[in-house]
Structures are given as structure tokens and as C-alpha cells.
Coordinates of C-alpha atoms in Angstrom, one line a residue:
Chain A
X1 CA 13.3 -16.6 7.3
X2 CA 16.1 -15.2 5.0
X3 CA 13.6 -16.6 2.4
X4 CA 10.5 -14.7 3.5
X5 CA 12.5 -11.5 3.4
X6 CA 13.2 -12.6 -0.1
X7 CA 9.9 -13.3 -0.9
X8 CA 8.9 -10.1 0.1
X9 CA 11.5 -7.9 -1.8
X10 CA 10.8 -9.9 -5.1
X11 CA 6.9 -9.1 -4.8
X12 CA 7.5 -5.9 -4.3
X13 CA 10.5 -5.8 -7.0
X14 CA 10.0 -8.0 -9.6
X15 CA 8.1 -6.5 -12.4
X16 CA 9.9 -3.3 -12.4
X17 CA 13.3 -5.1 -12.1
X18 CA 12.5 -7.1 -14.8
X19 CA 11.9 -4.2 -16.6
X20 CA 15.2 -2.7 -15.9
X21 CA 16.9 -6.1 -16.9
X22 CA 15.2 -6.0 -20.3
X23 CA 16.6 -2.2 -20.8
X24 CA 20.0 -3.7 -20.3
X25 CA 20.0 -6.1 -22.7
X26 CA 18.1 -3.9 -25.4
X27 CA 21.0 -1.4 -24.3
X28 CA 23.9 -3.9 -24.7
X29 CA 22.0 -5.6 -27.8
X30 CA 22.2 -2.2 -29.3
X31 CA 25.4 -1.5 -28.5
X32 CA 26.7 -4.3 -30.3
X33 CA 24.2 -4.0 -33.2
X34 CA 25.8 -0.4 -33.8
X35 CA 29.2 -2.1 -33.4
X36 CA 28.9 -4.7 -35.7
X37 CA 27.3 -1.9 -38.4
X38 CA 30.2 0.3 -37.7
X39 CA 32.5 -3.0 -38.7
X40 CA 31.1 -3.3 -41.8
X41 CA 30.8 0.6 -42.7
X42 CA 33.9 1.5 -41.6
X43 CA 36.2 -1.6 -41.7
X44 CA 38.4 -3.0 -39.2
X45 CA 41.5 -1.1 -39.6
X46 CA 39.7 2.4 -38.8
X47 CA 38.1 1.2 -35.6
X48 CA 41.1 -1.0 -34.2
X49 CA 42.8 2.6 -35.1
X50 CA 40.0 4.2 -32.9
X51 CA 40.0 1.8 -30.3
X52 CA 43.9 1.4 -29.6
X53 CA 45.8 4.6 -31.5
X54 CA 43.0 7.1 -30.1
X55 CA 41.9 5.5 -26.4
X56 CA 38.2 5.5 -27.3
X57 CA 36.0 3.5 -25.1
X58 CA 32.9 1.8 -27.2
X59 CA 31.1 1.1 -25.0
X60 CA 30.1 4.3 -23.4
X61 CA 26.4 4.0 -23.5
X62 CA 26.7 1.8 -20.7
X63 CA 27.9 3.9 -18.3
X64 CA 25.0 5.4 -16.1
X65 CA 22.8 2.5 -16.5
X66 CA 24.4 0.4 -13.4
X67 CA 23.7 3.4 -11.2
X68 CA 20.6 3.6 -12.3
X69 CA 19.6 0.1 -12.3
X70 CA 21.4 0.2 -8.1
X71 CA 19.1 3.5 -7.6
X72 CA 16.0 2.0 -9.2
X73 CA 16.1 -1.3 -7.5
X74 CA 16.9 0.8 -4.2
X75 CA 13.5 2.9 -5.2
X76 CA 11.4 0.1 -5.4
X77 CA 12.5 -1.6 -2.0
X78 CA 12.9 0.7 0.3
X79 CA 10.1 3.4 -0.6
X80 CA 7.4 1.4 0.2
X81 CA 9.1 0.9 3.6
X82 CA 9.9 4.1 4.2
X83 CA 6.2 5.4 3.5
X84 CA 4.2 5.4 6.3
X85 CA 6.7 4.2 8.1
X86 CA 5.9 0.8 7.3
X87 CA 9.4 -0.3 8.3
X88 CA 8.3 -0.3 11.4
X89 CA 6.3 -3.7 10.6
X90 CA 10.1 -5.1 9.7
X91 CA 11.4 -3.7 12.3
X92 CA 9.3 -5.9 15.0
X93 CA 9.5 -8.8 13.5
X94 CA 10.9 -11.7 15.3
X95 CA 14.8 -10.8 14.5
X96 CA 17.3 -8.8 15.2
X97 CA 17.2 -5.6 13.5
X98 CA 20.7 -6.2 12.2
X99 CA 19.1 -9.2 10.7
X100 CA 16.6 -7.8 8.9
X101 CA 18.0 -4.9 7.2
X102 CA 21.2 -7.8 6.2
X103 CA 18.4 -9.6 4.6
X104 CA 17.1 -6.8 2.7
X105 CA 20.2 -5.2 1.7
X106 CA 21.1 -9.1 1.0
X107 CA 18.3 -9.4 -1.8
X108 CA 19.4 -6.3 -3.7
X109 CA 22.5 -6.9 -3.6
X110 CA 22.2 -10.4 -5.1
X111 CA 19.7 -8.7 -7.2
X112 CA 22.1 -6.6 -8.7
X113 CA 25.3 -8.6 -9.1
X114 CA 23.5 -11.3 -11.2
X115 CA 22.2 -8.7 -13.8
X116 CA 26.0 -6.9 -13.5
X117 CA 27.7 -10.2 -14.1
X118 CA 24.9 -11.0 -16.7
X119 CA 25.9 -8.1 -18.6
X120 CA 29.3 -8.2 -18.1
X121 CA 29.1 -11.6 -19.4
X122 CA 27.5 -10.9 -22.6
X123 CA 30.0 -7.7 -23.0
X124 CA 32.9 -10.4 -22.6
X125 CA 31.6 -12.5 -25.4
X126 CA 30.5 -10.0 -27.5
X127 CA 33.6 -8.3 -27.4
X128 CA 35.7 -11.5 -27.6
X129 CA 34.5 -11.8 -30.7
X130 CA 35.4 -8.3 -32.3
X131 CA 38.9 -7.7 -29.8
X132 CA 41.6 -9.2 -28.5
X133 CA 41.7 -10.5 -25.5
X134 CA 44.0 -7.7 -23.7
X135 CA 41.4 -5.3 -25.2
X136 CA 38.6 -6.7 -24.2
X137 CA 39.7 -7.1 -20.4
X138 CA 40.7 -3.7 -20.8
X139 CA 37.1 -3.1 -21.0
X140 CA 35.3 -5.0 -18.5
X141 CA 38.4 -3.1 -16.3
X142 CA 36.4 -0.1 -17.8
X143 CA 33.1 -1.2 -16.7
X144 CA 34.3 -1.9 -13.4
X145 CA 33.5 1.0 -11.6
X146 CA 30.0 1.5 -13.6
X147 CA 28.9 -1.5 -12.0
X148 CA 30.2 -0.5 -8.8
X149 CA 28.5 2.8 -9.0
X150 CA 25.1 0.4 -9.0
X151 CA 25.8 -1.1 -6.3
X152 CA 26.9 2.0 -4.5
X153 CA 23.9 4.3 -5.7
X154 CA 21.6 1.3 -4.4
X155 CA 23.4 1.6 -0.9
X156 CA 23.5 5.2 -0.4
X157 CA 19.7 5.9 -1.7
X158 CA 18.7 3.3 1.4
X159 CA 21.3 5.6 3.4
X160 CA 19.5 9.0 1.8
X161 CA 15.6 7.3 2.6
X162 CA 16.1 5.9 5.8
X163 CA 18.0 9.5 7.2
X164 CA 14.5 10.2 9.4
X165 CA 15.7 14.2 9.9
X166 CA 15.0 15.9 6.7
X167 CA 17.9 18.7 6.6
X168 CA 20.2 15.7 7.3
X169 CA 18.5 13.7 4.4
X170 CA 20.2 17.0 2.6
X171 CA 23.6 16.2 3.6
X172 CA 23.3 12.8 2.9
X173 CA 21.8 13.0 -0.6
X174 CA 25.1 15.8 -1.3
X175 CA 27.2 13.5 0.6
X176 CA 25.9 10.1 -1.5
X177 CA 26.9 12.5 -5.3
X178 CA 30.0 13.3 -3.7
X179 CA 31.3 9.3 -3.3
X180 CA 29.1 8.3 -6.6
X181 CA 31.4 11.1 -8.4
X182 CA 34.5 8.8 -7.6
X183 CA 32.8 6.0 -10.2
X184 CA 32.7 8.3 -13.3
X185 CA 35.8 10.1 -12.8
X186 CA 36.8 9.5 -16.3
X187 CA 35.8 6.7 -19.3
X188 CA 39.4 6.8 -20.4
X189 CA 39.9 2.8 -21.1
X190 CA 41.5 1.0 -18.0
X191 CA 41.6 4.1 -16.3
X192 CA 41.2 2.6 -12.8
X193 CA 43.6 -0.7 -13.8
X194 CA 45.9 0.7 -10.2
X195 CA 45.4 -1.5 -7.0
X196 CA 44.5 1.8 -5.4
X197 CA 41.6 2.6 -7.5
X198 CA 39.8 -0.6 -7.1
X199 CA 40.5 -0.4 -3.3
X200 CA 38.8 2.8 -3.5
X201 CA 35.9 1.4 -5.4
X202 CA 35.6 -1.8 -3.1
X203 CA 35.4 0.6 0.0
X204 CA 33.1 3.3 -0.9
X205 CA 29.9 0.5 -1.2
X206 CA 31.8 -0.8 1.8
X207 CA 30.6 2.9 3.3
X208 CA 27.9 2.7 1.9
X209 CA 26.7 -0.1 3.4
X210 CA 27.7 1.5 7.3
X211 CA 25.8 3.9 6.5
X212 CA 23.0 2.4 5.9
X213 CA 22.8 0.4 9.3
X214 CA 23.7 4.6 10.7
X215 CA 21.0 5.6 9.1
X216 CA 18.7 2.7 10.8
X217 CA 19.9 3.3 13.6
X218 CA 18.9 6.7 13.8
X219 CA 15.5 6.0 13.0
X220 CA 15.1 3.5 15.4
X221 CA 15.8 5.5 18.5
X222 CA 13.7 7.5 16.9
X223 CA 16.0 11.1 16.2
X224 CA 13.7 14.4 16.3
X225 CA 10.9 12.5 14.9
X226 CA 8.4 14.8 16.3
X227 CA 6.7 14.0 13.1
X228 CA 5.9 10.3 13.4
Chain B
X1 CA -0.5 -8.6 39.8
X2 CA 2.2 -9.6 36.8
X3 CA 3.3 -6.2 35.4
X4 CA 3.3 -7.0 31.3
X5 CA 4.7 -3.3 30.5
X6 CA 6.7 -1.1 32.9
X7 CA 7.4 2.5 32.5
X8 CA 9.5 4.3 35.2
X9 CA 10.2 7.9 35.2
X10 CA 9.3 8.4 31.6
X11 CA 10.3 11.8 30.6
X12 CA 10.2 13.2 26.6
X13 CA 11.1 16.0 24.5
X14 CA 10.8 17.3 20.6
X15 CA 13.2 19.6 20.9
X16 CA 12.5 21.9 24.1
X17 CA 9.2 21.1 23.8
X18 CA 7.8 18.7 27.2
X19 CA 5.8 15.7 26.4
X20 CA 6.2 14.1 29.6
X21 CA 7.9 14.5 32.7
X22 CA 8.7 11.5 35.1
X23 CA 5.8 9.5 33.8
X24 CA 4.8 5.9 35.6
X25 CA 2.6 3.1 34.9
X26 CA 2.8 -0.2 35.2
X27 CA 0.4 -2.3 33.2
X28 CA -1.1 -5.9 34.5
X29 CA -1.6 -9.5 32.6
X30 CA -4.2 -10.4 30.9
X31 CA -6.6 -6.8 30.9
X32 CA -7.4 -4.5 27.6
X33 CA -5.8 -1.2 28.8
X34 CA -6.8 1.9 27.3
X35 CA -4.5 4.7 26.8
X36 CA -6.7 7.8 26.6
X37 CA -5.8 11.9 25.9
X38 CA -6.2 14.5 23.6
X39 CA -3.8 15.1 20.6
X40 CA -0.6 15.9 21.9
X41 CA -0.6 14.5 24.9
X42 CA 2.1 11.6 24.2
X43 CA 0.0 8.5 23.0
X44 CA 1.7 7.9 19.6
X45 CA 4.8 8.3 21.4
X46 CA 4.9 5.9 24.1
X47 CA 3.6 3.7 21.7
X48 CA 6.6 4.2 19.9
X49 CA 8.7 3.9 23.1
X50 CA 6.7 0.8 24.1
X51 CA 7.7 -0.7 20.3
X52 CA 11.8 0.3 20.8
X53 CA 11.4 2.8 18.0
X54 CA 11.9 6.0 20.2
X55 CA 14.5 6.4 22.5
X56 CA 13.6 8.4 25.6
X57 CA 15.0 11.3 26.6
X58 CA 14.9 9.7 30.7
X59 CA 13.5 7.1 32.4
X60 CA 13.0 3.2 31.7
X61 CA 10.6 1.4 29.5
X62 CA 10.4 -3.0 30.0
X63 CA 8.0 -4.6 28.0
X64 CA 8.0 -8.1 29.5
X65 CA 10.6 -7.2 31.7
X66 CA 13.4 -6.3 28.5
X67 CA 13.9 -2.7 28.2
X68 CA 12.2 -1.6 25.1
X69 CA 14.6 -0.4 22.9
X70 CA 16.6 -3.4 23.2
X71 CA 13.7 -6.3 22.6
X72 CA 14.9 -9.7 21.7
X73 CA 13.5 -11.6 18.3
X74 CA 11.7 -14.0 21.4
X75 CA 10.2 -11.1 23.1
X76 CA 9.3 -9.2 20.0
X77 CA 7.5 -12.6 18.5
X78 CA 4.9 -12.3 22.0
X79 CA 4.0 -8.8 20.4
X80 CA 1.7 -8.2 18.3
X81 CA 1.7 -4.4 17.0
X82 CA -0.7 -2.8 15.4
X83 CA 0.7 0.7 13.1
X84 CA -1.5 4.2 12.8
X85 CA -3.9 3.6 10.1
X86 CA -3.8 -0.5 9.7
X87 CA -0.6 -0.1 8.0
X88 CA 0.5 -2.9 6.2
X89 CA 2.5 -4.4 3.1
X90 CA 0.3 -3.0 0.5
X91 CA 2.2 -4.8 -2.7
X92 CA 1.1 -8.1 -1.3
X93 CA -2.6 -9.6 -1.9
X94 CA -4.2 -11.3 1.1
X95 CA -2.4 -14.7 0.2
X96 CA 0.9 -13.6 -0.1
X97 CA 0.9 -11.5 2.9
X98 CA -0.3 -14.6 5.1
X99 CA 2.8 -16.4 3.4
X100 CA 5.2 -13.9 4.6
X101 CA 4.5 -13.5 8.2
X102 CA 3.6 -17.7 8.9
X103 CA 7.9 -18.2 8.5
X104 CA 8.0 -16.1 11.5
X105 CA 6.2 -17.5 13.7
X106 CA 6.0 -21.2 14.7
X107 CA 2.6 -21.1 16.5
X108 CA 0.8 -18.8 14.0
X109 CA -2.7 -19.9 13.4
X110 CA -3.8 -19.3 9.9
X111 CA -7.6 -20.3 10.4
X112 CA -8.1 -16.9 12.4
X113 CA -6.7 -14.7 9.6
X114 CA -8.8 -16.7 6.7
X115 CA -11.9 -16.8 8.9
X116 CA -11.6 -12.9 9.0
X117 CA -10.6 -12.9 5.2
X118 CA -13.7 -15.6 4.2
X119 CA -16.3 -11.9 5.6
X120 CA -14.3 -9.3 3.0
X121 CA -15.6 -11.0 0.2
X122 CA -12.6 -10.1 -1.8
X123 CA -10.3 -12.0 -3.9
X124 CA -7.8 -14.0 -3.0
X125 CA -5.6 -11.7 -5.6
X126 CA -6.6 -8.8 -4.3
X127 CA -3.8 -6.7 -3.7
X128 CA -3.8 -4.6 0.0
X129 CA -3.1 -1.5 -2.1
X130 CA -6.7 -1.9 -3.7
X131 CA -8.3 -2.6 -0.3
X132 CA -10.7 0.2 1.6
X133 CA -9.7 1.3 4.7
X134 CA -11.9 -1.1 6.6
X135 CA -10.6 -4.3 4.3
X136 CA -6.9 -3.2 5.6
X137 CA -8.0 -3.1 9.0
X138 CA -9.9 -6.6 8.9
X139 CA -6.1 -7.6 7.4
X140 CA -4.3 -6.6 10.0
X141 CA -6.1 -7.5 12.5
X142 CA -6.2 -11.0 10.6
X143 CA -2.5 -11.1 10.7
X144 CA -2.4 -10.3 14.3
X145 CA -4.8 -12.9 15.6
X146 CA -2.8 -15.2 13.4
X147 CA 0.2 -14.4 15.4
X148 CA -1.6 -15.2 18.5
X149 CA 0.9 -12.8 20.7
X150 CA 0.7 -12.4 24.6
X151 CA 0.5 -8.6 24.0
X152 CA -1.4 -7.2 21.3
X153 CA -0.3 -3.2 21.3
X154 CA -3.1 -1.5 19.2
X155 CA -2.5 2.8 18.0
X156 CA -5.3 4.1 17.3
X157 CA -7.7 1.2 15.8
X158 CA -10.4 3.2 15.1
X159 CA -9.2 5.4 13.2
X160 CA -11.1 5.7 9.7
X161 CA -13.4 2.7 10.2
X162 CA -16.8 2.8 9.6
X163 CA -19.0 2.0 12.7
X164 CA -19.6 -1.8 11.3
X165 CA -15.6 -2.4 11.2
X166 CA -15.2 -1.1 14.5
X167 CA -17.6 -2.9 16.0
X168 CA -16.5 -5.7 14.3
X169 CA -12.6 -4.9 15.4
X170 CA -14.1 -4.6 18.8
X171 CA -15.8 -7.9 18.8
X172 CA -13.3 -9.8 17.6
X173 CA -10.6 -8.6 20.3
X174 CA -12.7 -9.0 22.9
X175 CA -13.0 -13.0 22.1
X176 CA -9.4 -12.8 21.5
X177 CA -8.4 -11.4 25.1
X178 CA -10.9 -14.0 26.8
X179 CA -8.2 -16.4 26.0
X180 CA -5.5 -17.2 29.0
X181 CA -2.8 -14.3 29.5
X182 CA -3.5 -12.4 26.7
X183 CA -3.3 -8.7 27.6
X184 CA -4.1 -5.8 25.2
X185 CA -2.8 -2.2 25.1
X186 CA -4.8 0.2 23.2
X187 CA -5.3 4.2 22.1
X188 CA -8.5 5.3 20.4
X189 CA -9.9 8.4 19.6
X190 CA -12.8 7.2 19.7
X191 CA -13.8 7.2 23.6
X192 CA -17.1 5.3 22.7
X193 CA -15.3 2.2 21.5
X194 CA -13.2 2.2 24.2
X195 CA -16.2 1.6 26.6
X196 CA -17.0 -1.8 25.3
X197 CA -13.8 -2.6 25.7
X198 CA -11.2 -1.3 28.0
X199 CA -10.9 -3.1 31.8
X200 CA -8.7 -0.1 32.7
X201 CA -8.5 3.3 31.3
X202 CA -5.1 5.6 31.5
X203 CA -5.4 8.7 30.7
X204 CA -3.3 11.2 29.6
X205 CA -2.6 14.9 30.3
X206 CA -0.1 17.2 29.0
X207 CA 2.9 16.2 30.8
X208 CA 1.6 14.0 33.2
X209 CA -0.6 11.0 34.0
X210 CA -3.9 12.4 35.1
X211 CA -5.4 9.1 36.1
X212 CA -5.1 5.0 35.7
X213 CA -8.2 3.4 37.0
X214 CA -10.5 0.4 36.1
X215 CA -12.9 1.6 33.7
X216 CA -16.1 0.5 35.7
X217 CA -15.1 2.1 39.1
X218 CA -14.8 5.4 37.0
X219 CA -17.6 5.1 35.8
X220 CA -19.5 4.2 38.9
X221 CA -18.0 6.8 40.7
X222 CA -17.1 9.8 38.4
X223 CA -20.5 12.2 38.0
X224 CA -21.2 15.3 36.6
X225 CA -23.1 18.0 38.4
X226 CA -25.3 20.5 36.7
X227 CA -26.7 23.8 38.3
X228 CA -28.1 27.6 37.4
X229 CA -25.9 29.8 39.6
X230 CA -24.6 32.4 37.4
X231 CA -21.3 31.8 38.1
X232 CA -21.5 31.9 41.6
X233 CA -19.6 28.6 42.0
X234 CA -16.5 28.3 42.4
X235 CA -14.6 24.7 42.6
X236 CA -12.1 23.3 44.9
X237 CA -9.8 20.3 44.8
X238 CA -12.6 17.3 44.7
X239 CA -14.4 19.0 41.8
X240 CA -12.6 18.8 37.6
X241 CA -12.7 21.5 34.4
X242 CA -16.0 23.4 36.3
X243 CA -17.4 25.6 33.5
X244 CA -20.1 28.7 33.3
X245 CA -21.7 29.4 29.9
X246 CA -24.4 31.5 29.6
X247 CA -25.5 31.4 33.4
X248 CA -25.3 27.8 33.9
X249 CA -22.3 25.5 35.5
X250 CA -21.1 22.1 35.4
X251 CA -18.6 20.7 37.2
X252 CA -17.1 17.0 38.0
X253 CA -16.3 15.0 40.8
X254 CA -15.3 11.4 42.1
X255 CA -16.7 12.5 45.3
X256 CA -19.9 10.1 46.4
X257 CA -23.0 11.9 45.5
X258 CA -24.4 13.4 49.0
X259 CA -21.4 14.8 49.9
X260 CA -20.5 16.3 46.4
X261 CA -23.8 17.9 46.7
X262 CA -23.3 19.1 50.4
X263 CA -20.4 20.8 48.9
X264 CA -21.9 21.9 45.9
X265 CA -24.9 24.0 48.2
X266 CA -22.3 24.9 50.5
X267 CA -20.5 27.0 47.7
X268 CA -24.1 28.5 46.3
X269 CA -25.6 31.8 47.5
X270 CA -29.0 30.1 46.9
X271 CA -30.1 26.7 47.0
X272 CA -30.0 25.6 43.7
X273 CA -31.3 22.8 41.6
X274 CA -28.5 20.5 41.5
X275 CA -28.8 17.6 38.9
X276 CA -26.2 15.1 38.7
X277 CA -25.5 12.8 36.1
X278 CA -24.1 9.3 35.4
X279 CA -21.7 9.5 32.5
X280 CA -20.2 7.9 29.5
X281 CA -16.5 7.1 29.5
X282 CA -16.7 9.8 26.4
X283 CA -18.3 12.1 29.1
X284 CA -15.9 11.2 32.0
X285 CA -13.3 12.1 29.1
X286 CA -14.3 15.6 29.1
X287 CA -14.5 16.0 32.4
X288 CA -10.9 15.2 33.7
X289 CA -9.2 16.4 30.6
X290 CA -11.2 19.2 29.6
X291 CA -12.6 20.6 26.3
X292 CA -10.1 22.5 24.9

């Protein structure tokens, strides 16, 4: 069943995730294009200078396009449920509702970690091959919490759309900017290296995902939904 | 009787305002039940009740003896349900949607939902999105048949179908219920459709249940009486929604003819033509519930 649900999410996901796949390699592509050209121009010296002496992170274009990608992909699967109430028709099938919204949280979340850990991977090589190594794990350390933020704003936009009362959809949607804020804090390199941080980071798609299932749950017993 | 769908004490809010109060039915395996009233009156909502996706405010729901909100995968797989308006997956063509729903159930009978599919004359690619409302209706219903459930729960299947597509929704239910144990629960608002198909009719009212009869002893037995008095009448208990305009009155009753008629002249000043009339289910309708 788990691949009828995934069925389902990749019909209704797949072109326009493909498209957000190809504008993360033409971003990362780019990004190493524009490195490699500022090798050349400006020589080693000045941008291990930049990169060490003055803390700059080079990779900066990266940073909303995880959230975005999360908040996209999040778009794409659960609007078309939520319109019309159509998840109503997920709702009765033969499962447990627990089940079901598992599965579909399941296929974007898989979804998502195979295009973060696709990038990530081609950041890794690419910048092996300009850093050293401390540097370069100094940046995925960096990227960290950008990718995070994906999976995060794809959690909390299913948290935001499922909400069936609208003035709590408010509070929810301030509520979802004020946890995403956590993930772009700062770009300084390494900035979240401390145990703490990345417990933070892990928890907050760990809420997100609770509040999800809240959110469900709400519409399912059906809360003020004079309107349905 | 086996009762398929049990509601006890049934009471509802939005906010402060009342939908129901205390309401009980109890419907019986293996008849097309028709849940009749006007907008307002609570359809929609215990058809969300029925489907576990409203909580009450009081009372019990059971739907095959689970209460409703709590519906195990087993349960839910002898429901069929159809949504407001056909809805369906609309990013999936007629083949794909077919695909997704057979993994779910083990006994699900694919030659119904093609047969249907073969009489839209639309491509196998066709995506649902694309389709008019009477193709997405044909779908669904497809789908439904496919399923082969004990229960099919229907909201509002008439609703923007062309007369063909209703009558052809209508047609194909009826072979479907003729099957053993198959029982059907079903709102309309259109009263006409639900004459060629409903064995019992349960109607509405704002608040209450105003009536859950067979459909052919209300229509034997529920009459409308016609008469020129000028107002002069005026109805007791036995008689429903009795109504002047312009001089003239009609009025309702279950009562058998001769003695609603006795009753009738024994109200009048003057002895009156009375004409009394056999009615459609639309007609009978009107009568309980009113026209306004």
C-alpha cells in the first residue's frame, strides 16, 4: 500500500519536482562556475584569504533554496488534498489515518533528502577539490541547517494547510516563520558546529512533524467546520 | 431488521447555532435510504459524522456497529463514499486512478469501472482535471462499483449532472443494490431522482427528524387537498404547511381520504369543492417541510 501512496504523490509531484531538482543543480553548477572564475581572476591566495582570514561563506546562494524546494514539494502535495477537501478520499481509505498521513509525509520526506544529499554531495566534491578538507566540512556544517530548513518548511506548510480554522491557520503560518527563523540565524561558517544547535535543528522538524498529525487531527473531528 | 448505520441522540452545533438536537435513526440492510431536507437542515453533516470526519457535539454514531469516528481500515474498506461534487484525484487520468485504489482493496472488480469508462469515450490519458462534470461523476461512481462495498454512502449525487448522467447514475445503482446485502445511503437535491430510487425516505427538518418512512407507503398515503375558501380553513394536527394565496388553500395530510375530507368540510363555512391529489415524492417534499 505504502507504494500506492507513492504512486500517488509522484503523479501528483513529479514534473514540478523535477523542475526544482534541475534549479538546484543549475544553482550549484553556477556556483562553482563563478568559483572556479573567481580562482583564476583572483588567484588562490586572495580567496583562501577571504575564505579563512575574513569568515566568508561561498556558498551563500544556496541558502533559501532548501526551504524552498521543502515548501514547494509541500505545495504540490498537499494542496491538491486540501482543495475540496479531497483528503477526505485519503482519509477513508482502508488504513489507519496515522498510516496514511506517515505515508505521505514518508514520500516527501524521502523526496527531499535524496535531492539534499544529492547536493550536498556534489558541494563535497566540488569543494574538495578547491578546499581542504577541514574547510570543506566546515561548509556542509554550514549547509546543515539550510537543508534542515527544507525539510522543516515542508512539515510546517502541511501543519499551516491542514489547520481547518482559518484565524488559527494565522497562528500557525506566524508560528511556522517563527521556528523556520532558527535555520537562518546567521551564515557565519560553522556557526551551528555546538551539539546544542544541531539538537535544536533535529527537534524543530521533529515539531514539525507533531504538528502536522495536530493539525489532522483537528480536521478530522471536524473543528468549527461550519464551512465544509 | 440488521441496523447497517445507528445514530442515537445525535445532537450538533456551529458555534451556538442548533443543527440537531437528540436526533435518531437507525438504518436497515440491504435498502437505498434517502436522506431528504432543505439546505441547512444537517445532511452534509451527518454525512460527515457518518464518514468519522465530524465529531459530534452528543450522542453516538455506529456504522456497522464501530462508532464512526473511530472506523477500522476493515470497516472503512465495506464503505464506499461518495464526496460533494464527484470529488476525486484530478492529477490522475482514468488509468492511473484505477491503479491506485485496486492496492486497497483485495476484492475490487475492475471490469465495472472500465465498463463505465468504455461509455465516456475518452482517452485512456485523459487526465480527471480535463473531465466535465458528468465524466467525473461516471469516475467515481466507476471507482465505487469497483470497490464493491456493503455500504455505498452517496452526498448529493446529482449535483451538477445533466439529466442523461443522472439517470444513468441512477440506473447503474439500482443494479448495483439488487446484489445481496448491499445497502445505500443517499442525499439529493434533486427529489425527482430520488423517486426512482429510494426504498425509504428520511427526512430532515431543522432540528429534528420530521419523518423516516418507506417511500411507497408515503406516497400511497400522503395527499394533498385543494379548496376555494378564502382562508376560512384553518388546520389542526392531521393536516402539514396549509397555505392561502390569493383565496385559495392547500393543505396535507396522511390521513385516509374520506376522513381527511370529513375534516376538511367540517372546518369550512360552506361546502366546498375539495380536490385531492396524489403526489410526487418532490410534492410530498413540500408538503411536510414547507416552501420556505
Amino acid at each position: 500500500m505504502i507504494k500506492a501512496f507513492f504512486y500517488k504523490e509522484w503523479i501528483k509531484t513529479r514534473k514540478y519536482f523535477a523542475l526544482v531538482v534541475i534549479i538546484g543543480l543549475i544553482l550549484e553548477a553556477y556556483m562553482f562556475l563563478k568559483l572556479g572564475r573567481s580562482f583564476r581572476f583572483a588567484g588562490y591566495e586572495h580567496l583562501w584569504d577571504v575564505v579563512i582570514n575574513k569568515n566568508q561563506f561561498l556558498f551563500s546562494y544556496l541558502k533559501y533554496y532548501p526551504f524552498w524546494a521543502g515548501l514547494i514539494l509541500g505545495i504540490l502535495q498537499f494542496l491538491p488534498e486540501i482543495s475540496n477537501f479531497r483528503i477526505k478520499l485519503s482519509l477513508h481509505l482502508p488504513l489507519k489515518e496515522t498510516r496514511i498521513i506517515f505515508y505521505m509525509l514518508s514520500y516527501g520526506v524521502i523526496s527531499l533528502v535524496i535531492l539534499f544529499v544529492l547536493l550536498s554531495g556534489i558541494l563535497f566534491l566540488g569543494a574538495s577539490h578547491f578546499f581542504a578538507k577541514e574547510i570543506v566540512s566546515n561548509y556542509l556544517l554550514t549547509t546543515l541547517p539550510w537543508f534542515f530548513s527544507g525539510l522543516c518548511g515542508y512539515f510546517l506548510f502541511a501543519f499551516c494547510a491542514f489547520e481547518p480554522v482559518w484565524k488559527r491557520k494565522l497562528v500557525n503560518i506566524c508560528l511556522s516563520a517563527f521556528l523556520l527563523y532558527f535555520f537562518f540565524i546567521t551564515d557565519f561558517p560553522a556557526a551551528y558546529e555546538k551539539l546544542s544547535s544541531i539538537i535544536i535543528l533535529c527537534i524543530i522538524p521533529l515539531i514539525g512533524i507533531t504538528m502536522v498529525y495536530y493539525s489532522i487531527y483537528r480536521f478530522k473531528i471536524g473543528v468549527q467546520a461550519s464551512y465544509r | 431488521m440488521q441496523a447497517i448505520i445507528e445514530c442515537k441522540n445525535l445532537t450538533h452545533y456551529y458555534g451556538k447555532r442548533c443543527i440537531y438536537e437528540n436526533l435518531n435513526f437507525s438504518l436497515p440492510k440491504g435498502k437505498i435510504t434517502g436522506l431528504l431536507g432543505k439546505n441547512g437542515t444537517g445532511k452534509t453533516t451527518t454525512i460527515n459524522i457518518l464518514n468519522g470526519f465530524l465529531k459530534p457535539y452528543s450522542g453516538d454514531c455506529y456504522i456497522f456497529g464501530e462508532p464512526s469516528y473511530s472506523l477500522s481500515p476493515k470497516t472503512k474498506e465495506r464503505i464506499g463514499l461518495l464526496l460533494e461534487g464527484h470529488i476525486q484525484y484530478p492529477f490522475f487520468d482514468i488509468v492511473q486512478i484505477e491503479k491506485f485504489y485496486a492496492s486497497f482493496h483485495p476484492g475490487w472488480k475492475k471490469e465495472y469501472y472500465f465498463e463505465l469508462m468504455k461509455k465516456l469515450n475518452v482517452s485512456e490519458k485523459q487526465k480527471i482535471s480535463k473531465m466535465s462534470c458528468g465524466q467525473r461523476s461516471q469516475v467515481a461512481l466507476g471507482l465505487l462499483l469497483a470497490q464493491d462495498p456493503e455500504l455505498l454512502i452517496l452526498d448529493d449525487f446529482s449535483m451538477g449532472l445533466d439529466p442523461g448522467y443522472r439517470r444513468l447514475f441512477i440506473d447503474y445503482l439500482k443494479e448495483f443494490v439488487k446484489a445481496e446485502n448491499k445497502s445505500v445511503f443517499i442525499t439529493s437535491h434533486i427529489i425527482q431522482d430520488m423517486e426512482l430510487l429510494i426504498d425509504d425516505c428520511l427526512i430532515l427538518d431543522y432540528g429534528k427528524v420530521l419523518l423516516h418512512k418507506p417511500t411507497k407507503e408515503l406516497m400511497s398515503r400522503f395527499k394533498r387537498y385543494r379548496f376555494e375558501d378564502k382562508g376560512a380553513f384553518k388546520s389542526g394536527t392531521d393536516f402539514y404547511n396549509t397555505e392561502t394565496i390569493m383565496g385559495k388553500t392547500e393543505t396535507y395530510s396522511f390521513l385516509p381520504e374520506k376522513e381527511a375530507i370529513i375534516q376538511i368540510r367540517e372546518k369550512l363555512p360552506v361546502n366546498y369543492e375539495i380536490i385531492n391529489e396524489s403526489l410526487s415524492l418532490e410534492d410530498i417534499f413540500i408538503g411536510l417541510t414547507g416552501k420556505y
